[in-house]
Amino acid sequence: MMTIPTPKTIVMGGHIFETYQILKNGKPIDELNYCDLSEKQKVFLNKLSSDGEMSLSVHRTDFEGQDWGIAFSVPKTMSEDAERFDIFLTIKINSYHPKKNVIEVGTKEDIDADALNKLSLMFQLKYS
């Protein structure tokens, strides 16, 4: 569940780990309603979820930055019963140099860049 920080929950110093739920039971959480997601975008998010669940993990280290991480469960083909694999996306945000953010993408699968590019193109054509 997404929690909004309050003066009582804000902690300074050290490492803070927080997880924000994005999808629950295949639907965006209520806090995302202000984003005006289209029905196509909701279907696309659900397609990339793990059984209708998706969360964003945030690791904050005061005076250093934040790491935002999310995992996408991606079907290897566009069919409904396709085998799936996970893609992990991490955004490293530097507190002192905001233009030097780093994006890391990885998977434990043996999939080459060409296959990922083709899959990405299929998703873009279907959901754009």
Short mmCIF file of C-alpha atoms in Angstrom, two decimals:
data_model
loop_
_atom_site.label_atom_id
_atom_site.label_comp_id
_atom_site.label_asym_id
_atom_site.label_seq_id
_atom_site.Cartn_x
_atom_site.Cartn_y
_atom_site.Cartn_z
CA MET A 1 0.00 0.00 0.00
CA MET A 2 1.30 3.45 -0.83
CA THR A 3 1.94 5.56 2.24
CA ILE A 4 2.39 9.30 2.07
CA PRO A 5 5.24 10.46 4.34
CA THR A 6 4.15 12.57 7.29
CA PRO A 7 6.34 14.48 9.76
CA LYS A 8 6.04 11.48 12.12
CA THR A 9 7.22 8.96 9.50
CA ILE A 10 10.05 10.99 7.94
CA VAL A 11 13.39 9.72 9.21
CA MET A 12 16.68 11.45 8.55
CA GLY A 13 19.97 9.63 8.30
CA GLY A 14 20.87 6.12 7.32
CA HIS A 15 19.17 3.87 4.79
CA ILE A 16 15.45 3.84 4.18
CA PHE A 17 13.69 1.13 2.17
CA GLU A 18 10.11 1.65 1.00
CA THR A 19 7.88 -0.26 -1.38
CA TYR A 20 4.97 1.34 -3.22
CA GLN A 21 2.35 -0.86 -4.80
CA ILE A 22 1.43 0.14 -8.36
CA LEU A 23 -0.99 -2.65 -9.32
CA LYS A 24 -3.10 -4.80 -7.03
CA ASN A 25 -5.33 -7.56 -8.40
CA GLY A 26 -4.67 -6.28 -11.92
CA LYS A 27 -5.82 -2.72 -11.25
CA PRO A 28 -3.83 0.48 -10.57
CA ILE A 29 -4.03 1.53 -6.95
CA ASP A 30 -6.38 4.41 -6.12
CA GLU A 31 -3.50 6.88 -5.68
CA LEU A 32 -2.70 6.52 -9.41
CA ASN A 33 -6.14 7.74 -10.47
CA TYR A 34 -4.83 11.30 -10.74
CA CYS A 35 -2.51 10.15 -13.56
CA ASP A 36 -5.48 9.66 -15.93
CA LEU A 37 -4.20 6.36 -17.27
CA SER A 38 -6.01 5.31 -20.41
CA GLU A 39 -7.61 1.87 -20.61
CA LYS A 40 -4.87 0.82 -23.06
CA GLN A 41 -2.17 1.90 -20.58
CA LYS A 42 -3.90 -0.02 -17.77
CA VAL A 43 -4.03 -3.16 -19.95
CA PHE A 44 -0.34 -2.68 -20.84
CA LEU A 45 0.69 -2.29 -17.18
CA ASN A 46 -1.26 -5.41 -16.30
CA LYS A 47 0.40 -7.30 -19.17
CA LEU A 48 3.81 -6.48 -17.64
CA SER A 49 2.78 -7.42 -14.10
CA SER A 50 3.32 -10.64 -12.20
CA ASP A 51 -0.19 -12.05 -11.81
CA GLY A 52 -1.70 -8.57 -11.55
CA GLU A 53 0.77 -7.33 -8.93
CA MET A 54 3.48 -4.69 -9.43
CA SER A 55 5.50 -2.66 -6.94
CA LEU A 56 8.15 0.04 -7.02
CA SER A 57 10.99 -0.35 -4.52
CA VAL A 58 12.86 2.73 -3.34
CA HIS A 59 16.12 2.70 -1.40
CA ARG A 60 17.13 6.12 -0.09
CA THR A 61 20.47 6.93 1.45
CA ASP A 62 20.51 10.44 2.89
CA PHE A 63 22.99 12.78 1.26
CA GLU A 64 23.79 10.22 -1.47
CA GLY A 65 20.67 9.57 -3.47
CA GLN A 66 18.02 7.04 -4.25
CA ASP A 67 17.76 3.76 -6.13
CA TRP A 68 14.36 3.07 -7.68
CA GLY A 69 13.76 -0.52 -8.76
CA ILE A 70 10.93 -2.26 -10.55
CA ALA A 71 10.55 -5.69 -12.15
CA PHE A 72 8.47 -6.37 -15.24
CA SER A 73 7.19 -9.84 -16.08
CA VAL A 74 7.39 -9.90 -19.88
CA PRO A 75 5.86 -12.54 -22.16
CA LYS A 76 8.32 -13.88 -24.76
CA THR A 77 5.60 -13.61 -27.43
CA MET A 78 2.34 -11.72 -27.70
CA SER A 79 0.15 -14.78 -27.06
CA GLU A 80 -1.80 -14.91 -23.78
CA ASP A 81 -0.22 -18.16 -22.56
CA ALA A 82 3.36 -17.29 -23.52
CA GLU A 83 6.30 -18.16 -21.32
CA ARG A 84 7.44 -15.11 -19.32
CA PHE A 85 10.73 -13.71 -18.09
CA ASP A 86 11.60 -10.85 -15.72
CA ILE A 87 13.30 -7.60 -16.65
CA PHE A 88 14.70 -5.58 -13.76
CA LEU A 89 14.96 -1.81 -14.12
CA THR A 90 16.94 0.29 -11.63
CA ILE A 91 17.25 4.07 -11.73
CA LYS A 92 20.09 5.41 -9.59
CA ILE A 93 19.46 9.06 -8.69
CA ASN A 94 22.47 11.05 -7.50
CA SER A 95 21.62 13.77 -4.94
CA TYR A 96 24.56 15.97 -5.91
CA HIS A 97 24.49 15.54 -9.69
CA PRO A 98 20.86 15.05 -10.82
CA LYS A 99 21.91 14.99 -14.48
CA LYS A 100 24.17 12.00 -13.80
CA ASN A 101 21.37 9.53 -13.08
CA VAL A 102 22.10 5.96 -14.15
CA ILE A 103 19.58 3.52 -15.61
CA GLU A 104 20.41 -0.17 -15.39
CA VAL A 105 18.38 -2.90 -17.08
CA GLY A 106 18.97 -6.58 -16.57
CA THR A 107 17.47 -10.02 -16.82
CA LYS A 108 18.49 -13.48 -15.72
CA GLU A 109 17.40 -14.87 -19.10
CA ASP A 110 19.65 -15.65 -22.02
CA ILE A 111 18.04 -13.16 -24.42
CA ASP A 112 20.02 -11.06 -26.85
CA ALA A 113 19.47 -7.39 -27.65
CA ASP A 114 17.86 -8.13 -31.05
CA ALA A 115 15.18 -10.33 -29.46
CA LEU A 116 14.45 -7.65 -26.85
CA ASN A 117 14.23 -4.97 -29.55
CA LYS A 118 11.75 -7.07 -31.57
CA LEU A 119 9.66 -7.74 -28.48
CA SER A 120 9.71 -4.04 -27.60
CA LEU A 121 8.55 -3.13 -31.11
CA MET A 122 5.67 -5.64 -30.90
CA PHE A 123 4.51 -4.11 -27.61
CA GLN A 124 4.79 -0.58 -29.00
CA LEU A 125 2.70 -1.45 -32.04
CA LYS A 126 0.05 -3.24 -30.01
CA TYR A 127 -0.31 -0.75 -27.16
CA SER A 128 0.39 2.66 -28.73
#
